[in-house]
Amino acid sequence: MSRAHGVLSARTFPVVLSAPSGAGKTTIARRLRERRGDVVFSVSATTRPARDYEVDGRDYHFVAPGDFRRMIDGGELLEWAEVHGNYYGTPRRNLDQAVDRGQFLLLDIDVQGARQIRMHAPEALHVFVLPPSGAELVERLMGRGSESDSTRARRLRNACAEVQEAAEFDYVVVNDDLDATVDAIEGVMAAEAHRIRRIPGFAQALDRLCDEIRDHTEPPSGASANESSTQE
Ligand code: ADP
Ligand code: 5GP
């Protein structure tokens, strides 16, 4: 009990990562998960076709448009948006499970989704990822080789509107060196865990601490106030 009365006991929260396509969200999310057992990736549903290297259920739940519509209608999605011509959404159960298990839920979602998370999960931490430069963004997207020329052009056309939303986020990181980026995000997560407004029952914990201080300073029972002051 003496250790801060549970004030800093395990408190987790969702972590939203947004960035223009190709800035490195997926890579960062993977590295963060490798480093930390208490981080779980939020597997989204999408109508986008799977890339060669993607695995259904691990990278995304790849669904038909009709199924996506049914998920919306059934209230299964915490947030959803149309992004670069496809639909993407976060299953509500991802958050429920992470909360039950005391894990940080890492959401790689676009700026529209981030806005919805601000409303539905106000405890979430929002981190915007910038590329080191425009040239590097284009190079990374080309280097990934996952899109056709027209799809890549569309993503780059949308990049400027996306970065304009960065000011709405809590923190920004520039993904130059990958490990330094992940260090920065871990640093932000650690700092946020100490934010007083995130600590449930903070005032009560302080009351308990005061009770304990009193218990250790009040005279033994039976001793009068006079006796105790004589002892001083
Ligand atoms: P996003 O998920 O934001 O679209 P990805 O994680 O797929 O971006 O990264 C796009 C490409 O850039 C990938 O080929 C990835 O290996 C590369 N990449 C990501 N982070 C870095 C980095 N810090 N330095 C160099 N290349 C990177
Ligand atoms: P990609 O097709 O490159 O995997 O993702 C395209 C964009 O969709 C990225 O900005 C990614 O963050 C976003 N995205 C992925 N999953 C979700 C989701 O569940 N909801 C929202 N709103 N955006 C998502």
mmCIF file of N, CA and C and ligand atoms in Angstrom, residues 20-27 108 136 140 144 175-178, ligand 1:
data_model
loop_
_atom_site.group_PDB
_atom_site.id
_atom_site.type_symbol
_atom_site.label_atom_id
_atom_site.label_comp_id
_atom_site.label_asym_id
_atom_site.label_seq_id
_atom_site.Cartn_x
_atom_site.Cartn_y
_atom_site.Cartn_z
ATOM 1 N N PRO A 20 0.455 10.798 -43.006
ATOM 2 C CA PRO A 20 0.184 10.535 -44.421
ATOM 3 C C PRO A 20 0.727 9.158 -44.811
ATOM 4 N N SER A 21 0.106 8.572 -45.794
ATOM 5 C CA SER A 21 0.499 7.229 -46.237
ATOM 6 C C SER A 21 1.983 7.212 -46.603
ATOM 7 N N GLY A 22 2.702 6.229 -46.066
ATOM 8 C CA GLY A 22 4.119 6.077 -46.376
ATOM 9 C C GLY A 22 5.046 6.691 -45.342
ATOM 10 N N ALA A 23 4.488 7.415 -44.345
ATOM 11 C CA ALA A 23 5.351 8.063 -43.342
ATOM 12 C C ALA A 23 5.946 7.043 -42.374
ATOM 13 N N GLY A 24 5.294 5.880 -42.250
ATOM 14 C CA GLY A 24 5.892 4.821 -41.433
ATOM 15 C C GLY A 24 5.074 4.316 -40.265
ATOM 16 N N LYS A 25 3.774 4.597 -40.231
ATOM 17 C CA LYS A 25 2.930 4.166 -39.088
ATOM 18 C C LYS A 25 2.994 2.664 -38.842
ATOM 19 N N THR A 26 2.825 1.906 -39.915
ATOM 20 C CA THR A 26 2.765 0.449 -39.759
ATOM 21 C C THR A 26 4.092 -0.075 -39.222
ATOM 22 N N THR A 27 5.185 0.487 -39.731
ATOM 23 C CA THR A 27 6.521 0.054 -39.311
ATOM 24 C C THR A 27 6.746 0.415 -37.842
ATOM 25 N N ASP A 108 -3.669 2.541 -35.735
ATOM 26 C CA ASP A 108 -3.086 3.171 -36.932
ATOM 27 C C ASP A 108 -4.283 3.551 -37.794
ATOM 28 N N GLU A 136 11.382 12.332 -49.059
ATOM 29 C CA GLU A 136 11.508 11.030 -48.376
ATOM 30 C C GLU A 136 10.147 10.310 -48.343
ATOM 31 N N ARG A 140 9.638 6.655 -49.839
ATOM 32 C CA ARG A 140 9.184 5.517 -49.021
ATOM 33 C C ARG A 140 7.963 4.849 -49.657
ATOM 34 N N ARG A 144 8.011 1.089 -51.020
ATOM 35 C CA ARG A 144 7.136 0.034 -50.496
ATOM 36 C C ARG A 144 6.556 -0.785 -51.639
ATOM 37 N N ASN A 175 9.470 10.881 -38.187
ATOM 38 C CA ASN A 175 10.013 9.517 -38.330
ATOM 39 C C ASN A 175 11.211 9.525 -39.280
ATOM 40 N N ASP A 176 12.348 9.934 -38.694
ATOM 41 C CA ASP A 176 13.596 9.898 -39.464
ATOM 42 C C ASP A 176 14.256 8.561 -39.133
ATOM 43 N N ASP A 177 14.931 8.495 -37.985
ATOM 44 C CA ASP A 177 15.485 7.216 -37.543
ATOM 45 C C ASP A 177 14.380 6.443 -36.811
ATOM 46 N N LEU A 178 14.147 5.214 -37.234
ATOM 47 C CA LEU A 178 12.999 4.454 -36.697
ATOM 48 C C LEU A 178 13.088 4.254 -35.183
HETATM 49 P P1 ADP B 1 2.459 3.807 -43.444
HETATM 50 O O1 ADP B 1 1.931 2.670 -42.622
HETATM 51 O O2 ADP B 1 2.485 5.093 -42.703
HETATM 52 O O3 ADP B 1 1.764 3.938 -44.757
HETATM 53 P P2 ADP B 1 4.830 2.123 -43.717
HETATM 54 O O4 ADP B 1 5.089 1.730 -42.310
HETATM 55 O O5 ADP B 1 4.228 1.109 -44.639
HETATM 56 O O6 ADP B 1 3.994 3.486 -43.791
HETATM 57 O O7 ADP B 1 6.237 2.619 -44.307
HETATM 58 C C1 ADP B 1 6.376 3.001 -45.664
HETATM 59 C C2 ADP B 1 7.771 2.550 -46.152
HETATM 60 O O8 ADP B 1 8.767 3.321 -45.464
HETATM 61 C C3 ADP B 1 8.063 1.091 -45.839
HETATM 62 O O9 ADP B 1 8.748 0.525 -46.933
HETATM 63 C C4 ADP B 1 8.943 1.147 -44.597
HETATM 64 O O10 ADP B 1 9.849 0.062 -44.546
HETATM 65 C C5 ADP B 1 9.678 2.469 -44.778
HETATM 66 N N1 ADP B 1 10.027 3.129 -43.500
HETATM 67 C C6 ADP B 1 9.239 3.299 -42.429
HETATM 68 N N2 ADP B 1 9.897 3.968 -41.445
HETATM 69 C C7 ADP B 1 11.128 4.245 -41.939
HETATM 70 C C8 ADP B 1 12.278 4.919 -41.411
HETATM 71 N N3 ADP B 1 12.277 5.454 -40.172
HETATM 72 N N4 ADP B 1 13.367 5.002 -42.190
HETATM 73 C C9 ADP B 1 13.380 4.491 -43.442
HETATM 74 N N5 ADP B 1 12.341 3.823 -43.996
HETATM 75 C C10 ADP B 1 11.208 3.710 -43.261
#
